[in-house]
């Protein structure tokens, strides 16, 4: 799985760093990266999620899947600062907001009322009923129990104090990303329908 491979890769990197003295290692560990990219990528998990929110696939509602969110611009800033700062040592957790899919969608509703964004929250019992039946078998009941309607917290204190990161507002992150997708034509069908064409 993706998360396991990332963990193992970091373990290997720390082992390599400890075996020599020519360079030091600093790792940046972001939560779910959102926000406008250099360009819109259909294959990006972040863009894929937001596209489903905006194209009507999630119009019936979204569950409160708990996640941390960090703006891609904060991630870029952290990499640059960590690469040049002598005070940057060890691991840095980058996460600006403890949130969920429902709250993410709500950030978009006022700015984009003509798109079929999810307005309702799907209750956990319904997610537990339907999730395991979805293609890919990603949403097992155990996964749902551990990730839906669960309060999470990522401690970003070190990234703020050492790297000077000032995390962007969640609404700005979501709206800037959605606007980039609108400009790229990701929702052309919905836009033409909303204009009565």
mmCIF file of C-alpha atoms in Angstrom:
data_model
loop_
_atom_site.group_PDB
_atom_site.id
_atom_site.type_symbol
_atom_site.label_atom_id
_atom_site.label_comp_id
_atom_site.label_asym_id
_atom_site.label_seq_id
_atom_site.Cartn_x
_atom_site.Cartn_y
_atom_site.Cartn_z
ATOM 1 C CA UNK A 1 0.000 0.000 0.000
ATOM 2 C CA UNK A 2 0.979 3.614 -0.654
ATOM 3 C CA UNK A 3 1.292 4.760 2.970
ATOM 4 C CA UNK A 4 3.369 1.743 3.962
ATOM 5 C CA UNK A 5 5.740 2.284 1.031
ATOM 6 C CA UNK A 6 6.240 5.936 2.059
ATOM 7 C CA UNK A 7 7.037 4.863 5.620
ATOM 8 C CA UNK A 8 9.531 2.241 4.486
ATOM 9 C CA UNK A 9 11.179 4.708 2.100
ATOM 10 C CA UNK A 10 11.723 7.157 4.938
ATOM 11 C CA UNK A 11 13.157 4.413 7.155
ATOM 12 C CA UNK A 12 15.608 3.552 4.386
ATOM 13 C CA UNK A 13 16.542 7.213 3.959
ATOM 14 C CA UNK A 14 17.318 7.583 7.664
ATOM 15 C CA UNK A 15 19.433 4.426 7.596
ATOM 16 C CA UNK A 16 21.408 5.800 4.648
ATOM 17 C CA UNK A 17 21.824 9.166 6.366
ATOM 18 C CA UNK A 18 23.145 7.494 9.494
ATOM 19 C CA UNK A 19 25.738 5.501 7.559
ATOM 20 C CA UNK A 20 27.708 8.519 6.325
ATOM 21 C CA UNK A 21 28.845 12.017 7.340
ATOM 22 C CA UNK A 22 28.846 13.914 4.028
ATOM 23 C CA UNK A 23 25.272 15.184 4.288
ATOM 24 C CA UNK A 24 22.401 15.449 6.766
ATOM 25 C CA UNK A 25 18.792 14.507 6.238
ATOM 26 C CA UNK A 26 15.643 16.490 6.930
ATOM 27 C CA UNK A 27 12.268 14.988 6.064
ATOM 28 C CA UNK A 28 9.051 16.828 5.283
ATOM 29 C CA UNK A 29 5.952 14.756 6.081
ATOM 30 C CA UNK A 30 2.834 16.442 4.705
ATOM 31 C CA UNK A 31 -0.728 15.355 5.355
ATOM 32 C CA UNK A 32 -3.178 15.368 2.408
ATOM 33 C CA UNK A 33 -1.745 17.974 0.003
ATOM 34 C CA UNK A 34 -4.349 20.249 -1.588
ATOM 35 C CA UNK A 35 -4.343 23.573 -3.402
ATOM 36 C CA UNK A 36 -3.483 24.749 -6.910
ATOM 37 C CA UNK A 37 -0.646 22.906 -8.599
ATOM 38 C CA UNK A 38 1.676 24.168 -11.290
ATOM 39 C CA UNK A 39 -0.942 22.708 -13.602
ATOM 40 C CA UNK A 40 -4.067 20.564 -13.321
ATOM 41 C CA UNK A 41 -3.353 16.806 -13.338
ATOM 42 C CA UNK A 42 -6.229 14.352 -13.827
ATOM 43 C CA UNK A 43 -4.174 11.563 -12.217
ATOM 44 C CA UNK A 44 -3.560 13.448 -8.964
ATOM 45 C CA UNK A 45 -5.473 12.004 -5.995
ATOM 46 C CA UNK A 46 -6.063 15.517 -4.686
ATOM 47 C CA UNK A 47 -7.510 16.790 -7.960
ATOM 48 C CA UNK A 48 -9.484 13.565 -8.383
ATOM 49 C CA UNK A 49 -11.224 14.036 -5.028
ATOM 50 C CA UNK A 50 -12.116 17.663 -5.713
ATOM 51 C CA UNK A 51 -13.291 16.792 -9.218
ATOM 52 C CA UNK A 52 -15.711 14.224 -7.770
ATOM 53 C CA UNK A 53 -16.972 16.886 -5.370
ATOM 54 C CA UNK A 54 -17.568 19.312 -8.233
ATOM 55 C CA UNK A 55 -18.868 17.082 -11.035
ATOM 56 C CA UNK A 56 -21.843 15.656 -9.168
ATOM 57 C CA UNK A 57 -20.472 12.225 -8.231
ATOM 58 C CA UNK A 58 -20.719 13.213 -4.573
ATOM 59 C CA UNK A 59 -23.864 15.337 -4.904
ATOM 60 C CA UNK A 60 -25.810 13.003 -2.596
ATOM 61 C CA UNK A 61 -23.346 13.757 0.182
ATOM 62 C CA UNK A 62 -19.926 12.948 1.604
ATOM 63 C CA UNK A 63 -18.849 11.191 4.773
ATOM 64 C CA UNK A 64 -16.789 12.895 7.416
ATOM 65 C CA UNK A 65 -13.585 11.112 6.435
ATOM 66 C CA UNK A 66 -11.037 12.599 8.812
ATOM 67 C CA UNK A 67 -7.866 13.982 7.289
ATOM 68 C CA UNK A 68 -5.198 16.574 7.726
ATOM 69 C CA UNK A 69 -4.884 19.131 4.928
ATOM 70 C CA UNK A 70 -1.868 21.185 3.934
ATOM 71 C CA UNK A 71 -1.641 23.662 1.082
ATOM 72 C CA UNK A 72 0.849 22.723 -1.630
ATOM 73 C CA UNK A 73 2.312 26.219 -1.393
ATOM 74 C CA UNK A 74 3.145 25.645 2.275
ATOM 75 C CA UNK A 75 4.755 22.323 1.313
ATOM 76 C CA UNK A 76 6.935 24.047 -1.291
ATOM 77 C CA UNK A 77 7.927 26.732 1.214
ATOM 78 C CA UNK A 78 8.851 24.119 3.827
ATOM 79 C CA UNK A 79 11.104 22.249 1.391
ATOM 80 C CA UNK A 80 12.998 25.410 0.455
ATOM 81 C CA UNK A 81 13.443 26.590 4.047
ATOM 82 C CA UNK A 82 14.452 23.129 5.297
ATOM 83 C CA UNK A 83 16.998 22.813 2.500
ATOM 84 C CA UNK A 84 18.820 25.999 3.480
ATOM 85 C CA UNK A 85 18.270 26.377 7.230
ATOM 86 C CA UNK A 86 20.980 25.083 9.571
ATOM 87 C CA UNK A 87 18.346 24.880 12.319
ATOM 88 C CA UNK A 88 16.182 22.420 10.377
ATOM 89 C CA UNK A 89 16.865 18.956 11.775
ATOM 90 C CA UNK A 90 14.913 15.703 11.856
ATOM 91 C CA UNK A 91 11.308 15.216 10.824
ATOM 92 C CA UNK A 92 8.684 17.888 10.182
ATOM 93 C CA UNK A 93 4.946 17.238 10.119
ATOM 94 C CA UNK A 94 3.168 19.606 7.735
ATOM 95 C CA UNK A 95 -0.561 19.872 8.311
ATOM 96 C CA UNK A 96 -2.474 23.107 8.430
ATOM 97 C CA UNK A 97 -5.945 21.821 9.261
ATOM 98 C CA UNK A 98 -7.584 18.883 11.006
ATOM 99 C CA UNK A 99 -10.695 18.478 8.893
ATOM 100 C CA UNK A 100 -12.839 16.055 6.891
ATOM 101 C CA UNK A 101 -14.318 15.667 3.408
ATOM 102 C CA UNK A 102 -17.595 17.331 4.404
ATOM 103 C CA UNK A 103 -15.924 20.469 5.745
ATOM 104 C CA UNK A 104 -13.727 20.642 2.637
ATOM 105 C CA UNK A 105 -16.812 20.634 0.417
ATOM 106 C CA UNK A 106 -18.522 23.299 2.526
ATOM 107 C CA UNK A 107 -15.618 25.665 1.825
ATOM 108 C CA UNK A 108 -16.647 25.702 -1.848
ATOM 109 C CA UNK A 109 -20.418 26.101 -1.650
ATOM 110 C CA UNK A 110 -20.659 29.872 -1.272
ATOM 111 C CA UNK A 111 -18.210 30.655 -4.091
ATOM 112 C CA UNK A 112 -19.474 28.004 -6.523
ATOM 113 C CA UNK A 113 -23.259 27.683 -6.015
ATOM 114 C CA UNK A 114 -23.871 26.516 -9.611
ATOM 115 C CA UNK A 115 -21.852 23.320 -9.201
ATOM 116 C CA UNK A 116 -23.370 20.123 -7.774
ATOM 117 C CA UNK A 117 -21.203 20.160 -4.654
ATOM 118 C CA UNK A 118 -22.145 17.907 -1.736
ATOM 119 C CA UNK A 119 -24.372 19.683 0.767
ATOM 120 C CA UNK A 120 -25.109 16.757 3.073
ATOM 121 C CA UNK A 121 -23.050 14.574 5.339
ATOM 122 C CA UNK A 122 -23.466 10.805 4.890
ATOM 123 C CA UNK A 123 -23.903 9.129 8.298
ATOM 124 C CA UNK A 124 -21.257 6.674 9.435
ATOM 125 C CA UNK A 125 -23.602 3.667 9.589
ATOM 126 C CA UNK A 126 -24.433 4.159 5.900
ATOM 127 C CA UNK A 127 -20.746 4.435 4.981
ATOM 128 C CA UNK A 128 -20.102 1.186 6.882
ATOM 129 C CA UNK A 129 -22.902 -0.463 4.921
ATOM 130 C CA UNK A 130 -21.909 0.746 1.442
ATOM 131 C CA UNK A 131 -18.141 1.302 1.711
ATOM 132 C CA UNK A 132 -17.025 -2.348 1.674
ATOM 133 C CA UNK A 133 -19.093 -2.946 -1.500
ATOM 134 C CA UNK A 134 -17.322 -0.267 -3.541
ATOM 135 C CA UNK A 135 -14.807 -1.280 -6.250
ATOM 136 C CA UNK A 136 -11.227 -1.659 -5.076
ATOM 137 C CA UNK A 137 -12.190 -2.808 -1.569
ATOM 138 C CA UNK A 138 -10.338 0.202 -0.128
ATOM 139 C CA UNK A 139 -13.022 1.119 2.392
ATOM 140 C CA UNK A 140 -13.172 -1.851 4.718
ATOM 141 C CA UNK A 141 -15.372 -1.621 7.788
ATOM 142 C CA UNK A 142 -12.272 -1.394 9.989
ATOM 143 C CA UNK A 143 -10.919 1.473 7.894
ATOM 144 C CA UNK A 144 -14.256 3.278 8.094
ATOM 145 C CA UNK A 145 -14.513 2.756 11.851
ATOM 146 C CA UNK A 146 -11.044 4.250 12.314
ATOM 147 C CA UNK A 147 -11.402 7.186 9.915
ATOM 148 C CA UNK A 148 -15.014 8.402 9.740
ATOM 149 C CA UNK A 149 -16.358 10.755 12.447
ATOM 150 C CA UNK A 150 -13.030 10.497 14.277
ATOM 151 C CA UNK A 151 -11.284 13.532 15.755
ATOM 152 C CA UNK A 152 -7.667 13.681 14.638
ATOM 153 C CA UNK A 153 -4.859 16.098 15.364
ATOM 154 C CA UNK A 154 -1.529 16.630 13.647
ATOM 155 C CA UNK A 155 1.002 18.590 15.709
ATOM 156 C CA UNK A 156 2.527 21.179 13.392
ATOM 157 C CA UNK A 157 4.273 23.176 16.140
ATOM 158 C CA UNK A 158 7.794 22.296 15.006
ATOM 159 C CA UNK A 159 7.122 23.356 11.406
ATOM 160 C CA UNK A 160 5.828 26.717 12.601
ATOM 161 C CA UNK A 161 8.583 27.391 15.115
ATOM 162 C CA UNK A 162 11.608 26.146 13.141
ATOM 163 C CA UNK A 163 10.578 26.632 9.511
ATOM 164 C CA UNK A 164 8.351 29.656 10.106
ATOM 165 C CA UNK A 165 5.402 28.159 8.233
ATOM 166 C CA UNK A 166 2.206 30.215 8.415
ATOM 167 C CA UNK A 167 -0.467 27.820 7.240
ATOM 168 C CA UNK A 168 -2.915 29.023 4.618
ATOM 169 C CA UNK A 169 -6.621 29.150 5.370
ATOM 170 C CA UNK A 170 -8.487 25.985 4.364
ATOM 171 C CA UNK A 171 -11.071 27.985 2.431
ATOM 172 C CA UNK A 172 -8.355 29.697 0.373
ATOM 173 C CA UNK A 173 -6.708 26.354 -0.361
ATOM 174 C CA UNK A 174 -9.936 24.738 -1.543
ATOM 175 C CA UNK A 175 -11.226 27.722 -3.520
ATOM 176 C CA UNK A 176 -7.911 28.417 -5.268
ATOM 177 C CA UNK A 177 -7.693 24.765 -6.258
ATOM 178 C CA UNK A 178 -11.276 24.608 -7.489
ATOM 179 C CA UNK A 179 -10.840 27.788 -9.536
ATOM 180 C CA UNK A 180 -7.738 26.332 -11.188
ATOM 181 C CA UNK A 181 -9.793 23.291 -12.156
ATOM 182 C CA UNK A 182 -12.613 25.466 -13.497
ATOM 183 C CA UNK A 183 -10.092 27.411 -15.588
ATOM 184 C CA UNK A 184 -8.618 24.135 -16.875
ATOM 185 C CA UNK A 185 -12.046 22.920 -18.025
ATOM 186 C CA UNK A 186 -12.331 20.106 -15.500
ATOM 187 C CA UNK A 187 -16.053 20.845 -15.041
ATOM 188 C CA UNK A 188 -16.998 22.013 -18.546
ATOM 189 C CA UNK A 189 -20.120 19.826 -18.677
ATOM 190 C CA UNK A 190 -21.422 21.145 -15.363
ATOM 191 C CA UNK A 191 -20.632 24.750 -16.286
ATOM 192 C CA UNK A 192 -22.480 24.573 -19.602
ATOM 193 C CA UNK A 193 -25.475 22.930 -17.925
ATOM 194 C CA UNK A 194 -25.568 25.593 -15.217
ATOM 195 C CA UNK A 195 -25.563 28.307 -17.893
ATOM 196 C CA UNK A 196 -28.505 26.672 -19.637
ATOM 197 C CA UNK A 197 -26.539 25.633 -22.746
#
